[in-house]
Short mmCIF file of C-alpha atoms and ligand atoms in Angstrom, two decimals:
data_model
loop_
_atom_site.label_atom_id
_atom_site.label_comp_id
_atom_site.label_asym_id
_atom_site.label_seq_id
_atom_site.Cartn_x
_atom_site.Cartn_y
_atom_site.Cartn_z
CA MET A 1 0.31 0.39 -0.24
CA ALA A 2 1.79 2.82 -1.16
CA LYS A 3 0.22 5.78 0.92
CA VAL A 4 0.69 4.19 3.92
CA LYS A 5 4.52 3.36 5.48
CA ALA A 6 4.37 1.42 8.38
CA LEU A 7 3.48 1.05 12.00
CA LYS A 8 5.48 2.90 14.39
CA CYS A 9 5.90 2.64 18.12
CA ARG A 10 5.24 6.38 19.66
CA GLU A 11 7.44 5.38 22.38
CA CYS A 12 10.50 4.61 20.83
CA GLY A 13 10.11 4.96 17.04
CA LYS A 14 10.66 1.53 16.25
CA GLU A 15 8.64 0.38 13.42
CA TYR A 16 6.84 -2.95 12.13
CA PRO A 17 4.70 -4.33 8.74
CA ILE A 18 0.95 -3.59 8.32
CA GLU A 19 -0.51 -6.50 11.01
CA PRO A 20 -2.65 -6.61 13.58
CA ILE A 21 -0.71 -5.88 16.00
CA HIS A 22 -1.01 -2.70 18.39
CA VAL A 23 1.76 -2.74 21.16
CA CYS A 24 5.89 -3.03 20.68
CA GLU A 25 8.00 -5.57 21.31
CA LEU A 26 10.41 -3.81 22.73
CA CYS A 27 8.67 -1.15 24.83
CA PHE A 28 5.41 -2.31 25.12
CA GLY A 29 4.12 1.72 23.29
CA PRO A 30 1.22 1.59 21.48
CA LEU A 31 1.58 1.53 17.43
CA GLU A 32 0.31 4.23 15.12
CA VAL A 33 0.02 4.46 11.91
CA VAL A 34 2.77 6.23 9.41
CA TYR A 35 1.38 7.63 6.13
CA ASP A 36 3.78 8.78 2.93
CA TYR A 37 2.50 12.50 2.93
CA GLU A 38 4.62 13.18 0.16
CA GLU A 39 3.08 10.95 -2.04
CA ILE A 40 -0.64 10.86 -0.45
CA ARG A 41 -0.09 15.01 -1.66
CA LYS A 42 0.15 14.38 -5.08
CA ASN A 43 -2.61 12.45 -5.45
CA ILE A 44 -5.03 14.38 -2.92
CA SER A 45 -7.23 17.76 -4.04
CA ARG A 46 -9.94 19.19 -2.55
CA GLU A 47 -11.88 18.29 -5.71
CA LYS A 48 -11.22 15.15 -5.94
CA ILE A 49 -12.68 14.98 -2.22
CA GLU A 50 -15.44 17.17 -2.77
CA LYS A 51 -16.52 14.85 -5.77
CA GLY A 52 -16.05 11.50 -3.61
CA PRO A 53 -18.87 9.31 -1.59
CA LYS A 54 -21.17 11.34 1.21
CA SER A 55 -19.09 8.92 3.76
CA LEU A 56 -16.02 9.03 5.51
CA TRP A 57 -14.66 7.42 2.48
CA ARG A 58 -14.14 10.77 0.79
CA TYR A 59 -10.99 10.61 2.65
CA ILE A 60 -9.97 6.98 2.14
CA ASP A 61 -6.53 8.70 0.74
CA LEU A 62 -5.85 9.25 4.33
CA LEU A 63 -7.21 6.07 6.04
CA PRO A 64 -5.21 2.58 6.42
CA VAL A 65 -7.87 0.97 4.33
CA GLU A 66 -7.65 -0.38 0.44
CA GLU A 67 -11.17 -0.70 -0.04
CA PRO A 68 -13.98 -0.16 2.03
CA THR A 69 -16.32 -3.21 2.43
CA VAL A 70 -17.95 -2.23 5.46
CA GLY A 71 -19.55 0.94 6.86
CA LEU A 72 -20.15 2.45 3.49
CA THR A 73 -22.87 4.58 5.19
CA ALA A 74 -20.28 6.02 7.78
CA GLY A 75 -19.38 9.39 8.44
CA PHE A 76 -20.17 12.88 6.63
CA THR A 77 -22.26 14.08 9.49
CA PRO A 78 -24.11 17.84 9.45
CA LEU A 79 -22.27 20.62 10.51
CA ARG A 80 -24.86 22.81 11.93
CA LYS A 81 -24.26 26.80 13.57
CA ALA A 82 -25.98 27.23 16.64
CA GLU A 83 -27.19 30.36 16.56
CA ASN A 84 -29.84 29.43 19.66
CA LEU A 85 -26.85 28.52 21.46
CA GLY A 86 -24.36 30.43 20.45
CA ALA A 87 -26.68 33.31 21.76
CA ILE A 88 -27.23 32.05 25.28
CA LEU A 89 -23.16 31.47 25.41
CA GLY A 90 -22.05 34.76 23.69
CA LEU A 91 -20.44 32.55 20.65
CA LYS A 92 -21.39 34.41 17.56
CA ASN A 93 -19.73 31.05 15.65
CA LEU A 94 -20.76 27.89 17.37
CA TYR A 95 -20.92 25.12 14.89
CA ILE A 96 -22.35 21.73 16.01
CA LYS A 97 -21.06 18.52 14.14
CA ASP A 98 -23.80 16.02 14.99
CA ASP A 99 -22.37 12.56 15.10
CA SER A 100 -26.06 11.65 16.99
CA VAL A 101 -26.98 10.77 13.23
CA ASN A 102 -24.21 8.71 12.42
CA HIS A 103 -25.18 5.83 10.15
CA PRO A 104 -25.95 2.88 11.60
CA THR A 105 -25.76 3.18 15.27
CA LEU A 106 -26.10 6.50 15.82
CA SER A 107 -22.44 7.47 17.56
CA PHE A 108 -19.48 8.41 16.19
CA LYS A 109 -18.28 4.63 16.86
CA ASP A 110 -19.82 4.18 13.18
CA ARG A 111 -16.47 6.01 11.71
CA VAL A 112 -13.85 3.95 13.61
CA VAL A 113 -15.79 0.42 13.11
CA ALA A 114 -15.81 0.89 9.23
CA VAL A 115 -12.63 1.53 9.03
CA ALA A 116 -11.41 -1.41 11.58
CA ILE A 117 -13.82 -3.95 10.24
CA SER A 118 -12.79 -3.12 6.76
CA LYS A 119 -9.46 -3.29 7.47
CA ALA A 120 -9.80 -6.48 9.52
CA LYS A 121 -11.79 -8.14 6.48
CA GLU A 122 -8.36 -6.78 4.57
CA PHE A 123 -6.39 -9.16 7.04
CA GLY A 124 -8.54 -12.15 6.37
CA PHE A 125 -10.41 -12.50 10.04
CA ASP A 126 -13.89 -14.06 10.03
CA THR A 127 -14.93 -13.19 13.34
CA VAL A 128 -15.12 -9.46 15.04
CA ALA A 129 -15.10 -8.56 19.02
CA CYS A 130 -14.49 -5.71 21.27
CA ALA A 131 -14.50 -4.40 24.71
CA SER A 132 -17.29 -1.68 25.04
CA THR A 133 -18.94 0.67 26.94
CA GLY A 134 -22.15 0.34 24.35
CA ASN A 135 -21.83 2.64 21.67
CA LEU A 136 -18.80 0.85 20.27
CA ALA A 137 -20.83 -2.68 21.04
CA ASN A 138 -23.78 -1.31 19.20
CA SER A 139 -21.79 -0.14 16.24
CA VAL A 140 -19.78 -3.59 15.64
CA SER A 141 -22.85 -5.72 15.75
CA ALA A 142 -23.94 -3.48 13.29
CA HIS A 143 -20.84 -3.67 11.00
CA ALA A 144 -20.68 -7.91 11.32
CA ALA A 145 -24.08 -8.43 10.43
CA GLN A 146 -23.30 -6.13 7.63
CA SER A 147 -20.34 -7.95 6.65
CA GLY A 148 -21.55 -11.75 7.59
CA MET A 149 -18.82 -12.15 10.33
CA ASN A 150 -19.26 -13.67 13.66
CA CYS A 151 -19.56 -11.05 16.52
CA TYR A 152 -18.85 -11.23 20.18
CA VAL A 153 -19.33 -7.73 21.74
CA PHE A 154 -18.29 -7.30 25.99
CA ILE A 155 -19.77 -4.66 28.28
CA PRO A 156 -19.68 -3.78 31.22
CA ALA A 157 -23.32 -5.56 33.08
CA ASN A 158 -24.77 -2.52 34.39
CA LEU A 159 -25.19 -0.85 31.07
CA GLU A 160 -28.34 1.11 29.79
CA SER A 161 -31.24 -1.05 28.58
CA GLN A 162 -31.36 1.28 25.59
CA LYS A 163 -27.76 0.43 25.15
CA ILE A 164 -27.96 -3.51 25.32
CA TYR A 165 -31.04 -3.99 23.06
CA GLY A 166 -29.13 -1.38 20.26
CA SER A 167 -26.15 -4.64 20.37
CA LEU A 168 -29.05 -7.66 20.77
CA VAL A 169 -31.10 -6.72 17.92
CA PHE A 170 -28.29 -7.67 15.51
CA LYS A 171 -27.66 -11.03 16.82
CA PRO A 172 -24.23 -11.03 18.34
CA THR A 173 -22.86 -12.90 21.47
CA VAL A 174 -23.59 -9.70 24.11
CA VAL A 175 -21.21 -11.25 27.12
CA ALA A 176 -22.34 -8.56 29.88
CA VAL A 177 -19.16 -8.94 32.30
CA GLU A 178 -19.45 -8.12 35.88
CA GLY A 179 -17.27 -5.36 36.52
CA THR A 180 -15.98 -2.05 35.07
CA TYR A 181 -14.95 -1.14 31.63
CA ASP A 182 -11.57 -1.35 32.67
CA ASP A 183 -12.36 -4.79 33.77
CA VAL A 184 -13.85 -5.82 30.60
CA ASN A 185 -10.88 -4.18 28.67
CA ARG A 186 -8.62 -6.33 31.02
CA LEU A 187 -10.31 -9.38 30.40
CA CYS A 188 -10.65 -8.79 26.62
CA SER A 189 -6.93 -8.46 26.13
CA GLU A 190 -6.38 -11.64 27.51
CA ILE A 191 -9.11 -13.09 25.37
CA ALA A 192 -6.94 -11.57 21.98
CA ASN A 193 -4.13 -13.40 22.98
CA GLU A 194 -5.50 -16.59 22.86
CA LEU A 195 -7.58 -16.67 20.04
CA PRO A 196 -7.54 -15.82 15.70
CA TRP A 197 -10.29 -12.35 16.45
CA ALA A 198 -10.03 -9.20 15.07
CA PHE A 199 -10.75 -6.99 18.73
CA VAL A 200 -11.63 -3.73 16.56
CA ASN A 201 -10.10 -1.48 19.77
CA ILE A 202 -7.38 -4.19 21.06
CA ASN A 203 -5.40 -5.83 18.12
CA VAL A 204 -6.52 -3.83 15.62
CA ARG A 205 -6.83 -0.45 17.69
CA PRO A 206 -4.06 1.05 15.16
CA PHE A 207 -6.50 0.92 12.78
CA TYR A 208 -9.50 1.84 14.64
CA ALA A 209 -8.08 4.58 15.67
CA GLU A 210 -7.89 6.44 12.35
CA GLY A 211 -10.98 6.43 11.85
CA SER A 212 -11.57 9.32 14.08
CA LYS A 213 -9.48 11.46 11.89
CA THR A 214 -12.54 11.90 9.73
CA LEU A 215 -14.34 14.22 12.33
CA ALA A 216 -11.62 16.77 11.95
CA PHE A 217 -11.37 16.26 8.06
CA GLU A 218 -15.13 16.61 7.69
CA VAL A 219 -15.10 20.06 9.75
CA VAL A 220 -12.70 21.89 7.78
CA GLU A 221 -14.33 20.56 4.24
CA GLN A 222 -17.51 22.21 5.54
CA LEU A 223 -16.72 24.96 7.09
CA GLY A 224 -15.24 25.62 3.38
CA TRP A 225 -11.45 24.35 3.96
CA ARG A 226 -10.87 26.23 7.39
CA ALA A 227 -9.87 25.15 10.69
CA PRO A 228 -12.17 25.95 13.63
CA ASP A 229 -10.36 28.31 16.24
CA ALA A 230 -11.15 25.90 19.07
CA VAL A 231 -12.99 22.02 19.34
CA VAL A 232 -14.28 20.92 21.88
CA ALA A 233 -14.79 16.88 22.56
CA PRO A 234 -15.37 14.28 25.00
CA ALA A 235 -12.95 12.10 26.53
CA ALA A 236 -12.96 8.37 26.91
CA SER A 237 -9.99 6.63 26.52
CA GLY A 238 -8.70 9.63 24.78
CA SER A 239 -8.22 8.41 21.53
CA LEU A 240 -10.87 10.79 19.59
CA ILE A 241 -9.11 13.65 20.63
CA THR A 242 -5.48 12.30 19.89
CA LYS A 243 -6.97 11.33 16.24
CA ILE A 244 -8.85 14.91 15.67
CA TRP A 245 -5.53 16.58 16.41
CA LYS A 246 -3.49 13.90 14.35
CA GLY A 247 -5.65 14.92 11.35
CA LEU A 248 -5.80 18.39 11.61
CA LYS A 249 -1.92 18.04 11.25
CA GLU A 250 -2.57 16.19 8.17
CA LEU A 251 -4.82 18.28 6.57
CA VAL A 252 -1.46 20.85 6.80
CA LYS A 253 1.15 17.96 5.53
CA VAL A 254 -0.81 17.33 2.48
CA GLY A 255 -1.03 20.55 1.18
CA LEU A 256 -5.39 20.91 1.70
CA ILE A 257 -5.32 23.39 4.09
CA ASP A 258 -2.16 26.11 4.46
CA SER A 259 -1.89 26.46 8.38
CA MET A 260 -4.10 25.64 11.42
CA ASN A 261 -4.09 27.12 14.64
CA THR A 262 -6.97 24.98 16.59
CA ARG A 263 -7.39 24.85 20.30
CA VAL A 264 -8.37 21.10 21.79
CA TYR A 265 -10.60 21.03 24.80
CA GLY A 266 -11.31 18.09 26.57
CA ALA A 267 -14.36 17.10 28.35
CA GLN A 268 -14.74 14.38 30.85
CA ALA A 269 -17.53 13.67 33.41
CA GLU A 270 -16.50 14.74 37.12
CA GLY A 271 -17.19 11.30 38.27
CA CYS A 272 -14.69 9.41 35.60
CA SER A 273 -12.12 12.06 35.13
CA PRO A 274 -8.83 11.10 35.02
CA ILE A 275 -7.26 12.87 32.34
CA ALA A 276 -8.65 16.30 33.01
CA LYS A 277 -7.67 15.47 36.91
CA ALA A 278 -3.95 14.68 35.41
CA TRP A 279 -4.13 18.26 33.27
CA LYS A 280 -5.62 20.35 36.64
CA GLU A 281 -2.70 18.80 38.71
CA GLY A 282 0.31 19.15 36.41
CA ARG A 283 0.41 15.56 35.53
CA ASP A 284 1.88 14.17 32.35
CA PHE A 285 0.81 10.71 33.76
CA ILE A 286 -3.05 9.24 34.68
CA ILE A 287 -3.65 7.84 38.05
CA PRO A 288 -6.50 5.29 37.05
CA VAL A 289 -10.04 5.76 39.13
CA LYS A 290 -13.15 3.84 39.24
CA PRO A 291 -15.72 5.58 37.31
CA ASN A 292 -18.90 6.24 38.85
CA THR A 293 -20.84 8.60 36.73
CA ILE A 294 -23.85 8.86 34.30
CA ALA A 295 -22.06 9.25 31.21
CA LYS A 296 -21.26 5.52 31.18
CA SER A 297 -20.57 5.82 27.45
CA ILE A 298 -17.52 7.96 28.31
CA ALA A 299 -16.65 6.01 31.81
CA ILE A 300 -13.18 5.01 31.13
CA GLY A 301 -11.03 4.73 34.53
CA ASN A 302 -7.84 3.68 33.37
CA PRO A 303 -7.11 5.63 29.75
CA ALA A 304 -5.23 3.95 27.12
CA ASP A 305 -4.48 7.08 25.64
CA GLY A 306 -4.78 9.76 28.21
CA MET A 307 -1.19 10.81 27.85
CA TYR A 308 -1.37 11.53 24.36
CA ALA A 309 -4.86 13.46 24.69
CA LEU A 310 -2.79 15.61 27.46
CA GLN A 311 -0.01 16.03 24.84
CA VAL A 312 -2.58 17.71 22.32
CA THR A 313 -4.39 19.70 25.07
CA ARG A 314 -0.90 21.38 25.50
CA GLU A 315 0.71 21.53 22.04
CA SER A 316 -2.89 23.17 21.08
CA ASN A 317 -2.77 25.72 24.43
CA GLY A 318 -6.26 23.80 24.73
CA ASP A 319 -7.84 22.90 28.51
CA TRP A 320 -9.77 20.31 30.28
CA GLU A 321 -13.09 20.48 31.95
CA THR A 322 -15.45 18.43 34.36
CA ALA A 323 -19.01 17.96 34.40
CA THR A 324 -21.11 16.32 37.13
CA ASP A 325 -24.07 13.77 36.67
CA GLU A 326 -26.47 17.46 37.40
CA GLU A 327 -25.01 18.95 35.01
CA ILE A 328 -24.72 16.53 32.69
CA ILE A 329 -28.90 16.17 32.65
CA GLU A 330 -28.64 20.12 32.35
CA GLY A 331 -26.38 19.75 29.58
CA ILE A 332 -28.70 17.39 27.37
CA LYS A 333 -31.69 19.52 27.73
CA LEU A 334 -29.92 22.62 27.09
CA LEU A 335 -29.26 21.23 23.76
CA ALA A 336 -32.53 19.95 22.99
CA GLU A 337 -34.36 23.19 23.67
CA THR A 338 -31.82 25.20 21.98
CA GLU A 339 -30.96 23.62 18.97
CA GLY A 340 -33.32 20.71 19.05
CA ILE A 341 -30.60 17.75 19.01
CA PHE A 342 -31.47 15.20 21.64
CA THR A 343 -27.62 13.50 23.03
CA GLU A 344 -26.78 11.12 25.13
CA THR A 345 -25.30 11.33 28.77
CA ALA A 346 -21.47 12.24 27.04
CA GLY A 347 -23.24 14.90 24.71
CA GLY A 348 -24.40 16.36 28.04
CA THR A 349 -20.99 16.31 29.59
CA THR A 350 -19.43 18.06 26.12
CA ILE A 351 -22.28 20.81 26.24
CA ALA A 352 -22.00 21.34 29.84
CA VAL A 353 -18.20 21.52 29.68
CA LEU A 354 -18.60 24.18 26.67
CA LYS A 355 -20.48 26.27 28.66
CA LYS A 356 -18.62 26.38 32.22
CA LEU A 357 -15.30 26.98 28.91
CA ALA A 358 -17.63 30.25 27.51
CA GLN A 359 -18.14 31.68 31.00
CA ARG A 360 -14.89 31.70 32.03
CA GLY A 361 -13.74 33.54 28.62
CA ALA A 362 -11.88 30.60 27.03
CA PHE A 363 -13.18 31.74 23.47
CA LYS A 364 -13.37 34.90 21.95
CA PRO A 365 -16.89 35.75 20.98
CA ASP A 366 -16.44 35.92 16.79
CA GLU A 367 -14.39 32.65 17.27
CA VAL A 368 -15.03 29.69 15.27
CA VAL A 369 -15.74 26.85 17.65
CA VAL A 370 -16.82 23.40 17.09
CA VAL A 371 -18.24 21.21 19.68
CA TYR A 372 -18.19 17.64 18.46
CA ILE A 373 -21.73 15.60 19.86
CA THR A 374 -20.84 12.06 19.80
CA GLY A 375 -23.55 9.79 20.78
CA ASN A 376 -27.91 10.34 20.52
CA GLY A 377 -30.30 10.57 23.07
CA TYR A 378 -32.40 7.66 22.63
CA LYS A 379 -30.08 5.02 23.98
CA THR A 380 -29.86 6.77 27.10
CA MET A 381 -32.88 8.18 27.72
CA GLU A 382 -33.37 6.73 31.29
CA VAL A 383 -31.07 9.20 32.58
CA LEU A 384 -33.85 11.74 31.97
CA GLU A 385 -36.41 9.94 34.46
CA GLY A 386 -37.59 12.40 37.09
CA HIS A 387 -35.55 15.43 35.22
CA LEU A 388 -38.45 16.34 32.68
CA HIS A 389 -41.86 17.72 33.56
CA HIS A 390 -45.36 15.76 32.94
CA THR A 391 -47.27 15.63 30.05
CA VAL A 392 -50.86 17.23 30.76
CA ARG A 393 -53.55 14.26 30.34
CA ILE A 394 -57.11 15.13 29.16
CA LYS A 395 -60.30 13.12 28.63
CA PRO A 396 -61.04 13.22 24.61
CA THR A 397 -63.59 16.40 25.20
CA LEU A 398 -62.90 20.07 23.80
CA ALA A 399 -64.46 21.06 27.11
CA ASP A 400 -61.53 19.08 29.18
CA PHE A 401 -58.56 20.43 26.59
CA ARG A 402 -60.09 24.35 27.41
CA GLU A 403 -60.13 24.00 31.06
CA LYS A 404 -56.85 22.14 31.25
CA ILE A 405 -54.88 23.25 28.43
CA LEU A 406 -56.16 26.41 27.25
CA ALA A 407 -56.95 28.26 30.58
CA ARG A 408 -53.93 26.69 32.43
CA VAL A 409 -51.67 28.78 34.34
CA ASP A 410 -48.26 28.09 34.55
C1 LIG B 1 -16.29 5.93 22.63
C2 LIG B 1 -17.17 7.21 22.92
C3 LIG B 1 -16.55 8.61 22.99
C4 LIG B 1 -15.15 8.94 23.58
O1 LIG B 1 -13.82 7.97 22.80
P1 LIG B 1 -12.52 7.95 22.98
O2 LIG B 1 -12.03 7.83 21.59
O3 LIG B 1 -12.31 6.68 23.71
O4 LIG B 1 -12.05 8.64 23.76
C5 LIG B 1 -16.98 9.72 23.11
N1 LIG B 1 -18.18 9.62 23.16
C6 LIG B 1 -19.34 8.80 23.04
C7 LIG B 1 -20.88 8.83 22.57
C8 LIG B 1 -18.46 7.40 22.60
O5 LIG B 1 -19.33 6.71 22.42
ZN1 LIG B 2 8.40 0.53 21.29
#
């Protein structure tokens, strides 16, 4: 593959051939895909991308896949100017990148899975698997169904029931592990050493993670080939944030934009904020925590890419903030009421953090700020119980309608 050079250790730089491996045998550092940017630069152009499919595959020149076979509908989600929310927060150019309507399973995970499973097929695997906080399991299950592969998804047993049904419907084997996500992930690492399965976020992780770059590519294209001044994104393992940054830098490297000066801001739930805490305490290493938050989709206590996510915020002059469970629910409601977008707890976290950052003057009023909404609210409906106003019940008569609705004094 001319565009892809090798896998390379992020710590010691040792290079490896393109195989389903993810750690360096010398230093145990994580492996990352490296590209031949000079070669890519010759073949890529704005016009070629704009003529491409209306999916993340319009960026195939910067993805580690030869020919996509699965996930042909993932990506190219709306970027919408958020006038109402922006007015409340004092931001004249606030945009929402809305992956709550990503296809097929309504979260940003359809991006990483489309890339990971297309790659797993290229490697010749017949079974895919994952360790998941919920959305990944939904997406792996759907894409396995599309591709006719065998599928095993591993989740913490206490997930929201909507998320569990959202996997089961595609008929994978759903393994509900009695423990936290970090327990699930450790178990899956052991299984991945034993069985010839493609664990999308373990042995295929270097390829999986590349899918997140498309969240940077699309935003820049949708802004008219201009990098935003600031982005706000949620962090679980920290991979998404790391790859948004990698994607922005790549656009400059291959000449699609001249320069980029974007600040990257990270959002975590207060009850599981190992990266944000390290940042606030000035550490460059992560101290694992035990998650205790309603934001289950981003509840990773020992984030694999936490250190690199910290580097991104340092390098880009960004920052971190956290949101309590109460603020997360307020965030969900604020986005719904102002912009008509129903997001899940991760999105509630991100909106709550955006609000805090705006209130403490992190953005100038006319800066272009993009907030990443990564998941759909219909998957975490149960957290809203007791937090919404009630329906008004009436008899099917005009008189009752007049009395209970029109004459109502709130
Ligand atoms: C997985 C997930 C994230 C974060 O992903 P990482 O790359 O692990 O940081 C954010 N939002 C939602 C809804 C997710 O499901
Ligand atoms: Zn190494």
